[in-house]
mmCIF file of C-alpha atoms in Angstrom:
data_model
loop_
_atom_site.group_PDB
_atom_site.id
_atom_site.type_symbol
_atom_site.label_atom_id
_atom_site.label_comp_id
_atom_site.label_asym_id
_atom_site.label_seq_id
_atom_site.Cartn_x
_atom_site.Cartn_y
_atom_site.Cartn_z
ATOM 1 C CA UNK A 1 235.163 13.185 20.090
ATOM 2 C CA UNK A 2 235.938 9.482 20.010
ATOM 3 C CA UNK A 3 238.655 7.223 21.380
ATOM 4 C CA UNK A 4 241.921 7.627 19.494
ATOM 5 C CA UNK A 5 241.511 11.341 18.798
ATOM 6 C CA UNK A 6 243.678 14.001 20.416
ATOM 7 C CA UNK A 7 241.941 16.063 23.061
ATOM 8 C CA UNK A 8 242.323 19.823 22.554
ATOM 9 C CA UNK A 9 244.373 21.637 25.147
ATOM 10 C CA UNK A 10 242.493 24.374 26.968
ATOM 11 C CA UNK A 11 242.581 26.693 29.967
ATOM 12 C CA UNK A 12 239.540 27.301 32.196
ATOM 13 C CA UNK A 13 238.958 28.700 35.669
ATOM 14 C CA UNK A 14 238.219 26.189 38.403
ATOM 15 C CA UNK A 15 235.796 26.626 41.296
ATOM 16 C CA UNK A 16 238.422 28.573 43.269
ATOM 17 C CA UNK A 17 238.969 31.075 40.448
ATOM 18 C CA UNK A 18 242.346 29.609 39.523
ATOM 19 C CA UNK A 19 243.157 29.115 35.809
ATOM 20 C CA UNK A 20 243.791 25.448 35.059
ATOM 21 C CA UNK A 21 245.250 23.954 31.884
ATOM 22 C CA UNK A 22 244.612 20.434 30.611
ATOM 23 C CA UNK A 23 248.268 19.875 29.724
ATOM 24 C CA UNK A 24 249.249 20.831 33.282
ATOM 25 C CA UNK A 25 246.917 18.171 34.652
ATOM 26 C CA UNK A 26 248.307 15.629 32.187
ATOM 27 C CA UNK A 27 251.877 16.319 33.285
ATOM 28 C CA UNK A 28 250.968 14.481 36.493
ATOM 29 C CA UNK A 29 249.190 11.512 34.901
ATOM 30 C CA UNK A 30 246.042 10.522 32.971
ATOM 31 C CA UNK A 31 242.948 12.667 33.398
ATOM 32 C CA UNK A 32 239.331 11.566 33.720
ATOM 33 C CA UNK A 33 237.423 14.597 32.427
ATOM 34 C CA UNK A 34 233.687 14.351 33.016
ATOM 35 C CA UNK A 35 231.100 16.764 31.635
ATOM 36 C CA UNK A 36 227.873 17.300 33.552
ATOM 37 C CA UNK A 37 224.934 19.481 32.464
ATOM 38 C CA UNK A 38 223.945 21.399 35.595
ATOM 39 C CA UNK A 39 225.648 21.861 38.959
ATOM 40 C CA UNK A 40 223.625 20.748 41.995
ATOM 41 C CA UNK A 41 220.976 18.984 39.898
ATOM 42 C CA UNK A 42 220.098 15.489 41.202
ATOM 43 C CA UNK A 43 221.783 13.339 38.540
ATOM 44 C CA UNK A 44 224.815 15.619 38.275
ATOM 45 C CA UNK A 45 225.193 15.518 42.047
ATOM 46 C CA UNK A 46 225.091 11.726 42.015
ATOM 47 C CA UNK A 47 227.624 11.617 39.176
ATOM 48 C CA UNK A 48 230.061 14.034 40.833
ATOM 49 C CA UNK A 49 229.706 12.463 44.288
ATOM 50 C CA UNK A 50 230.489 9.024 42.899
ATOM 51 C CA UNK A 51 233.735 10.391 41.462
ATOM 52 C CA UNK A 52 234.455 11.853 44.911
ATOM 53 C CA UNK A 53 233.743 8.574 46.685
ATOM 54 C CA UNK A 54 236.179 6.689 44.426
ATOM 55 C CA UNK A 55 239.058 9.027 45.285
ATOM 56 C CA UNK A 56 241.432 6.346 46.577
ATOM 57 C CA UNK A 57 240.670 3.999 43.672
ATOM 58 C CA UNK A 58 241.510 6.650 41.070
ATOM 59 C CA UNK A 59 244.631 7.614 43.021
ATOM 60 C CA UNK A 60 245.732 3.975 42.923
ATOM 61 C CA UNK A 61 245.777 4.036 39.110
ATOM 62 C CA UNK A 62 247.462 7.459 39.028
ATOM 63 C CA UNK A 63 244.498 9.254 37.451
ATOM 64 C CA UNK A 64 243.150 12.713 38.192
ATOM 65 C CA UNK A 65 239.454 13.544 38.201
ATOM 66 C CA UNK A 66 238.290 16.833 36.699
ATOM 67 C CA UNK A 67 234.669 17.942 36.401
ATOM 68 C CA UNK A 68 233.457 20.510 33.886
ATOM 69 C CA UNK A 69 230.157 22.212 33.072
ATOM 70 C CA UNK A 70 228.875 25.495 31.689
ATOM 71 C CA UNK A 71 228.055 26.770 35.179
ATOM 72 C CA UNK A 72 229.750 29.923 36.426
ATOM 73 C CA UNK A 73 232.707 29.880 38.802
ATOM 74 C CA UNK A 74 230.437 30.949 41.675
ATOM 75 C CA UNK A 75 228.007 28.096 41.037
ATOM 76 C CA UNK A 76 230.858 25.616 40.791
ATOM 77 C CA UNK A 77 232.283 26.953 44.062
ATOM 78 C CA UNK A 78 228.941 26.505 45.813
ATOM 79 C CA UNK A 79 228.576 22.992 44.378
ATOM 80 C CA UNK A 80 232.109 21.996 45.430
ATOM 81 C CA UNK A 81 231.729 23.414 48.930
ATOM 82 C CA UNK A 82 228.308 21.864 49.405
ATOM 83 C CA UNK A 83 229.521 18.366 48.475
ATOM 84 C CA UNK A 84 233.151 18.580 49.675
ATOM 85 C CA UNK A 85 234.669 17.600 46.345
ATOM 86 C CA UNK A 86 238.392 16.828 46.424
ATOM 87 C CA UNK A 87 238.962 17.572 42.736
ATOM 88 C CA UNK A 88 238.584 20.711 40.582
ATOM 89 C CA UNK A 89 235.348 21.757 38.897
ATOM 90 C CA UNK A 90 235.990 23.832 35.778
ATOM 91 C CA UNK A 91 233.710 26.578 34.500
ATOM 92 C CA UNK A 92 233.129 26.481 30.735
ATOM 93 C CA UNK A 93 230.666 29.359 30.890
ATOM 94 C CA UNK A 94 230.756 30.164 27.171
ATOM 95 C CA UNK A 95 230.608 26.497 26.134
ATOM 96 C CA UNK A 96 233.707 26.653 23.935
ATOM 97 C CA UNK A 97 235.434 23.619 25.455
ATOM 98 C CA UNK A 98 232.178 21.655 25.495
ATOM 99 C CA UNK A 99 231.821 22.333 21.801
ATOM 100 C CA UNK A 100 235.411 21.261 21.121
ATOM 101 C CA UNK A 101 234.685 17.920 22.778
ATOM 102 C CA UNK A 102 231.426 17.556 20.853
ATOM 103 C CA UNK A 103 229.112 17.509 23.874
ATOM 104 C CA UNK A 104 227.490 20.928 23.595
ATOM 105 C CA UNK A 105 223.790 21.077 22.800
ATOM 106 C CA UNK A 106 221.980 23.826 20.925
ATOM 107 C CA UNK A 107 221.890 25.353 17.489
ATOM 108 C CA UNK A 108 225.368 26.864 17.864
ATOM 109 C CA UNK A 109 227.033 23.532 18.520
ATOM 110 C CA UNK A 110 228.749 21.802 15.633
ATOM 111 C CA UNK A 111 227.398 18.497 14.443
ATOM 112 C CA UNK A 112 230.182 16.043 15.150
ATOM 113 C CA UNK A 113 230.536 12.380 14.274
ATOM 114 C CA UNK A 114 231.422 11.592 17.838
ATOM 115 C CA UNK A 115 230.678 8.742 20.152
ATOM 116 C CA UNK A 116 228.227 10.893 22.067
ATOM 117 C CA UNK A 117 226.394 11.995 18.916
ATOM 118 C CA UNK A 118 226.103 8.441 17.605
ATOM 119 C CA UNK A 119 224.930 7.208 20.981
ATOM 120 C CA UNK A 120 222.228 9.880 21.060
ATOM 121 C CA UNK A 121 221.107 8.908 17.556
ATOM 122 C CA UNK A 122 220.828 5.249 18.539
ATOM 123 C CA UNK A 123 218.665 6.155 21.490
ATOM 124 C CA UNK A 124 216.455 8.696 19.767
ATOM 125 C CA UNK A 125 213.241 7.184 21.051
ATOM 126 C CA UNK A 126 214.533 7.321 24.627
ATOM 127 C CA UNK A 127 215.522 10.945 24.133
ATOM 128 C CA UNK A 128 211.955 11.791 23.143
ATOM 129 C CA UNK A 129 210.694 10.302 26.389
ATOM 130 C CA UNK A 130 212.960 12.511 28.417
ATOM 131 C CA UNK A 131 211.088 15.504 27.092
ATOM 132 C CA UNK A 132 212.018 19.127 26.698
ATOM 133 C CA UNK A 133 214.131 19.403 29.869
ATOM 134 C CA UNK A 134 216.793 16.962 28.694
ATOM 135 C CA UNK A 135 217.093 18.681 25.320
ATOM 136 C CA UNK A 136 217.482 22.099 26.947
ATOM 137 C CA UNK A 137 220.392 21.073 29.178
ATOM 138 C CA UNK A 138 223.480 22.875 27.837
ATOM 139 C CA UNK A 139 225.795 19.857 27.500
ATOM 140 C CA UNK A 140 225.529 16.109 27.227
ATOM 141 C CA UNK A 141 226.737 13.995 30.114
ATOM 142 C CA UNK A 142 229.988 12.378 28.976
ATOM 143 C CA UNK A 143 233.316 11.272 30.420
ATOM 144 C CA UNK A 144 236.669 11.196 28.620
ATOM 145 C CA UNK A 145 239.669 9.189 29.810
ATOM 146 C CA UNK A 146 242.676 11.111 28.465
ATOM 147 C CA UNK A 147 246.237 9.805 28.332
ATOM 148 C CA UNK A 148 249.267 11.977 29.105
ATOM 149 C CA UNK A 149 249.857 12.662 25.388
ATOM 150 C CA UNK A 150 246.246 13.959 25.109
ATOM 151 C CA UNK A 151 245.035 10.806 23.348
ATOM 152 C CA UNK A 152 241.457 9.977 24.277
ATOM 153 C CA UNK A 153 241.493 6.385 25.512
ATOM 154 C CA UNK A 154 237.827 5.886 26.343
ATOM 155 C CA UNK A 155 234.507 7.732 26.186
ATOM 156 C CA UNK A 156 231.603 7.016 28.532
ATOM 157 C CA UNK A 157 228.153 8.335 27.643
ATOM 158 C CA UNK A 158 224.977 8.010 29.690
ATOM 159 C CA UNK A 159 222.453 10.705 30.536
ATOM 160 C CA UNK A 160 220.571 8.955 33.328
ATOM 161 C CA UNK A 161 222.926 6.370 34.841
ATOM 162 C CA UNK A 162 225.165 8.654 36.856
ATOM 163 C CA UNK A 163 227.389 6.005 38.421
ATOM 164 C CA UNK A 164 228.523 4.359 35.179
ATOM 165 C CA UNK A 165 230.788 7.309 34.343
ATOM 166 C CA UNK A 166 233.156 6.814 37.262
ATOM 167 C CA UNK A 167 232.735 3.031 37.294
ATOM 168 C CA UNK A 168 233.564 2.477 33.630
ATOM 169 C CA UNK A 169 236.423 4.991 33.611
ATOM 170 C CA UNK A 170 237.971 3.368 36.676
ATOM 171 C CA UNK A 171 237.523 -0.155 35.327
ATOM 172 C CA UNK A 172 239.177 0.850 32.072
ATOM 173 C CA UNK A 173 242.177 2.397 33.848
ATOM 174 C CA UNK A 174 242.573 -0.635 36.089
ATOM 175 C CA UNK A 175 242.720 -2.926 33.048
ATOM 176 C CA UNK A 176 244.615 -0.563 30.757
ATOM 177 C CA UNK A 177 248.272 -1.436 30.295
ATOM 178 C CA UNK A 178 250.045 1.503 28.667
ATOM 179 C CA UNK A 179 252.444 0.365 25.975
ATOM 180 C CA UNK A 180 255.950 1.365 26.912
ATOM 181 C CA UNK A 181 258.745 0.316 24.637
ATOM 182 C CA UNK A 182 261.879 -0.871 26.450
ATOM 183 C CA UNK A 183 263.908 1.224 24.027
ATOM 184 C CA UNK A 184 262.228 4.497 25.009
ATOM 185 C CA UNK A 185 263.143 6.310 28.218
ATOM 186 C CA UNK A 186 261.998 9.526 29.804
ATOM 187 C CA UNK A 187 263.702 12.724 28.705
ATOM 188 C CA UNK A 188 267.199 13.053 30.093
ATOM 189 C CA UNK A 189 266.964 10.082 32.459
ATOM 190 C CA UNK A 190 270.167 8.549 33.749
ATOM 191 C CA UNK A 191 271.765 6.689 30.824
ATOM 192 C CA UNK A 192 271.145 2.967 30.538
ATOM 193 C CA UNK A 193 272.750 0.362 28.349
ATOM 194 C CA UNK A 194 270.279 1.290 25.607
ATOM 195 C CA UNK A 195 272.009 4.672 25.232
ATOM 196 C CA UNK A 196 275.606 3.443 25.135
ATOM 197 C CA UNK A 197 277.344 3.757 21.812
ATOM 198 C CA UNK A 198 277.020 0.549 19.840
ATOM 199 C CA UNK A 199 279.546 0.334 16.959
ATOM 200 C CA UNK A 200 277.183 -1.792 14.885
ATOM 201 C CA UNK A 201 274.307 0.679 15.045
ATOM 202 C CA UNK A 202 275.966 4.000 15.784
ATOM 203 C CA UNK A 203 275.560 5.339 12.260
ATOM 204 C CA UNK A 204 271.994 4.137 11.725
ATOM 205 C CA UNK A 205 269.229 6.760 11.785
ATOM 206 C CA UNK A 206 267.731 7.221 15.235
ATOM 207 C CA UNK A 207 264.238 5.789 15.624
ATOM 208 C CA UNK A 208 263.555 7.820 18.774
ATOM 209 C CA UNK A 209 261.689 11.001 17.903
ATOM 210 C CA UNK A 210 262.521 14.310 19.658
ATOM 211 C CA UNK A 211 259.077 14.582 21.272
ATOM 212 C CA UNK A 212 259.609 11.120 22.794
ATOM 213 C CA UNK A 213 262.777 12.369 24.476
ATOM 214 C CA UNK A 214 261.010 15.482 25.763
ATOM 215 C CA UNK A 215 257.894 13.617 26.910
ATOM 216 C CA UNK A 216 255.826 15.934 24.700
ATOM 217 C CA UNK A 217 257.015 19.005 26.598
ATOM 218 C CA UNK A 218 258.171 22.126 24.763
ATOM 219 C CA UNK A 219 258.949 24.528 27.601
ATOM 220 C CA UNK A 220 262.316 24.988 29.292
ATOM 221 C CA UNK A 221 263.548 26.426 32.569
ATOM 222 C CA UNK A 222 266.413 28.074 30.685
ATOM 223 C CA UNK A 223 265.759 31.363 28.913
ATOM 224 C CA UNK A 224 266.493 30.708 25.240
ATOM 225 C CA UNK A 225 265.981 33.609 22.813
ATOM 226 C CA UNK A 226 265.920 32.445 19.205
ATOM 227 C CA UNK A 227 269.027 34.478 18.374
ATOM 228 C CA UNK A 228 271.018 33.419 21.452
ATOM 229 C CA UNK A 229 274.319 31.724 20.520
ATOM 230 C CA UNK A 230 274.712 28.243 22.017
ATOM 231 C CA UNK A 231 278.234 27.001 22.713
ATOM 232 C CA UNK A 232 279.302 23.384 23.228
ATOM 233 C CA UNK A 233 281.445 22.898 26.339
ATOM 234 C CA UNK A 234 284.311 20.508 26.927
ATOM 235 C CA UNK A 235 282.739 17.189 27.927
ATOM 236 C CA UNK A 236 285.968 15.306 28.649
ATOM 237 C CA UNK A 237 285.221 15.102 32.369
ATOM 238 C CA UNK A 238 281.612 14.077 31.757
ATOM 239 C CA UNK A 239 281.380 12.380 28.363
ATOM 240 C CA UNK A 240 277.865 11.845 27.005
ATOM 241 C CA UNK A 241 276.758 8.213 27.031
ATOM 242 C CA UNK A 242 274.369 8.253 24.110
ATOM 243 C CA UNK A 243 274.625 6.674 20.711
ATOM 244 C CA UNK A 244 276.208 8.914 18.130
ATOM 245 C CA UNK A 245 272.944 9.074 16.201
ATOM 246 C CA UNK A 246 271.050 10.344 19.258
ATOM 247 C CA UNK A 247 269.572 13.787 18.612
ATOM 248 C CA UNK A 248 271.233 15.168 21.751
ATOM 249 C CA UNK A 249 274.634 14.179 20.404
ATOM 250 C CA UNK A 250 273.742 15.829 17.104
ATOM 251 C CA UNK A 251 272.913 19.039 18.956
ATOM 252 C CA UNK A 252 276.291 18.963 20.739
ATOM 253 C CA UNK A 253 278.101 18.483 17.432
ATOM 254 C CA UNK A 254 276.107 21.294 15.851
ATOM 255 C CA UNK A 255 276.977 23.681 18.709
ATOM 256 C CA UNK A 256 280.735 23.496 18.097
ATOM 257 C CA UNK A 257 280.347 26.617 15.949
ATOM 258 C CA UNK A 258 277.994 28.396 18.415
ATOM 259 C CA UNK A 259 274.843 28.570 16.281
ATOM 260 C CA UNK A 260 271.625 30.205 17.444
ATOM 261 C CA UNK A 261 268.664 28.173 18.675
ATOM 262 C CA UNK A 262 266.831 28.822 15.406
ATOM 263 C CA UNK A 263 269.822 27.580 13.408
ATOM 264 C CA UNK A 264 270.038 24.368 15.455
ATOM 265 C CA UNK A 265 266.381 23.606 14.767
ATOM 266 C CA UNK A 266 266.821 24.298 11.057
ATOM 267 C CA UNK A 267 270.045 22.331 10.595
ATOM 268 C CA UNK A 268 268.714 19.248 12.365
ATOM 269 C CA UNK A 269 265.136 19.568 11.020
ATOM 270 C CA UNK A 270 263.721 19.607 14.545
ATOM 271 C CA UNK A 271 260.557 21.308 15.821
ATOM 272 C CA UNK A 272 261.508 24.594 17.447
ATOM 273 C CA UNK A 273 259.732 23.754 20.718
ATOM 274 C CA UNK A 274 261.498 20.408 21.060
ATOM 275 C CA UNK A 275 264.822 22.054 20.203
ATOM 276 C CA UNK A 276 264.462 24.641 22.953
ATOM 277 C CA UNK A 277 263.585 21.983 25.512
ATOM 278 C CA UNK A 278 266.491 19.695 24.550
ATOM 279 C CA UNK A 279 268.974 22.577 24.468
ATOM 280 C CA UNK A 280 267.709 23.748 27.857
ATOM 281 C CA UNK A 281 268.249 20.300 29.362
ATOM 282 C CA UNK A 282 271.751 20.085 27.884
ATOM 283 C CA UNK A 283 272.543 23.498 29.376
ATOM 284 C CA UNK A 284 271.295 22.329 32.775
ATOM 285 C CA UNK A 285 273.438 19.183 32.548
ATOM 286 C CA UNK A 286 276.558 21.192 31.743
ATOM 287 C CA UNK A 287 277.035 20.204 28.101
ATOM 288 C CA UNK A 288 276.093 23.569 26.569
ATOM 289 C CA UNK A 289 276.322 27.244 27.460
ATOM 290 C CA UNK A 290 273.882 29.893 26.233
ATOM 291 C CA UNK A 291 275.301 33.348 25.617
ATOM 292 C CA UNK A 292 273.279 36.520 25.827
ATOM 293 C CA UNK A 293 272.017 37.792 22.476
ATOM 294 C CA UNK A 294 274.438 40.276 20.922
ATOM 295 C CA UNK A 295 274.095 43.806 22.244
ATOM 296 C CA UNK A 296 273.201 46.845 20.187
ATOM 297 C CA UNK A 297 276.859 47.836 20.257
ATOM 298 C CA UNK A 298 277.692 45.235 17.619
ATOM 299 C CA UNK A 299 279.108 46.435 14.375
ATOM 300 C CA UNK A 300 276.520 46.835 11.639
ATOM 301 C CA UNK A 301 278.051 44.028 9.561
ATOM 302 C CA UNK A 302 277.966 41.654 12.525
ATOM 303 C CA UNK A 303 274.322 42.452 13.198
ATOM 304 C CA UNK A 304 273.423 41.932 9.561
ATOM 305 C CA UNK A 305 275.151 38.557 9.583
ATOM 306 C CA UNK A 306 273.336 37.534 12.764
ATOM 307 C CA UNK A 307 269.964 38.595 11.352
ATOM 308 C CA UNK A 308 270.696 36.769 8.107
ATOM 309 C CA UNK A 309 271.594 33.551 9.940
ATOM 310 C CA UNK A 310 268.532 33.752 12.189
ATOM 311 C CA UNK A 311 266.160 34.404 9.278
ATOM 312 C CA UNK A 312 267.719 31.584 7.291
ATOM 313 C CA UNK A 313 267.192 29.253 10.200
ATOM 314 C CA UNK A 314 263.565 30.284 10.668
ATOM 315 C CA UNK A 315 262.780 29.952 6.953
ATOM 316 C CA UNK A 316 264.209 26.447 6.951
ATOM 317 C CA UNK A 317 261.867 25.255 9.729
#
């Protein structure tokens, strides 16, 4: 994979046997994901220890370090305990994640036009000198700096220079200035002047996409079945302070007639995941109320109408 591509989300067990998900790491900040071929080998030890020794520097830029190799959980646990690593080591024992990132060696790996592959091609004569051992190592040594939206910001590739992985990743993060538009705020932050209704622009289409408002998240703390009716509450005591074209205001208007979650997504042409998250936040803030899905005691005509509305909403997505 190369800079600018989206990193695939994945779940692997760490050296403690705990399942860890990339998106969960990214919810706390950028991730520096470094692949190493073989736990406890000399170069891999130097690479991993250098990441350990730069703990405070990576913390200063808000980045998390995560190591990954095709070693088993037990081998990763021994490696982590032996070297007192303060970050997780993931076990990609079947090599699936390594292959997704384009760093897996062997006849089963896909040939990818990635930074690592091109770098290896440029240095073909050096690869020959390394001999059979280097070619038999299960993965290539590579480091990926991944932003919170899973965009790969930088790739570092070097088989023999162990320290450059942490050094270059850290230097990049120290110099990287994430672009943050002044018109975009985190999901459901306290309203600012940007969200107040402006008569001159109130009827213009909103330029803020739903996934910007949700920060890319699609889960919700509120249980929201697709067929659950959503009712708009009286907001006189706590009027919303968004522009009328804000998607949250559109959801409130849509919920006057108590539609289901699926219907809201269909009527407003919103992704279902983003709809559930936004509705859940509006419920938490007291603007909406979610009713339990209708019980089996409903009249047959009422159930048919509910099923028809839900199916219509799902087909329209």
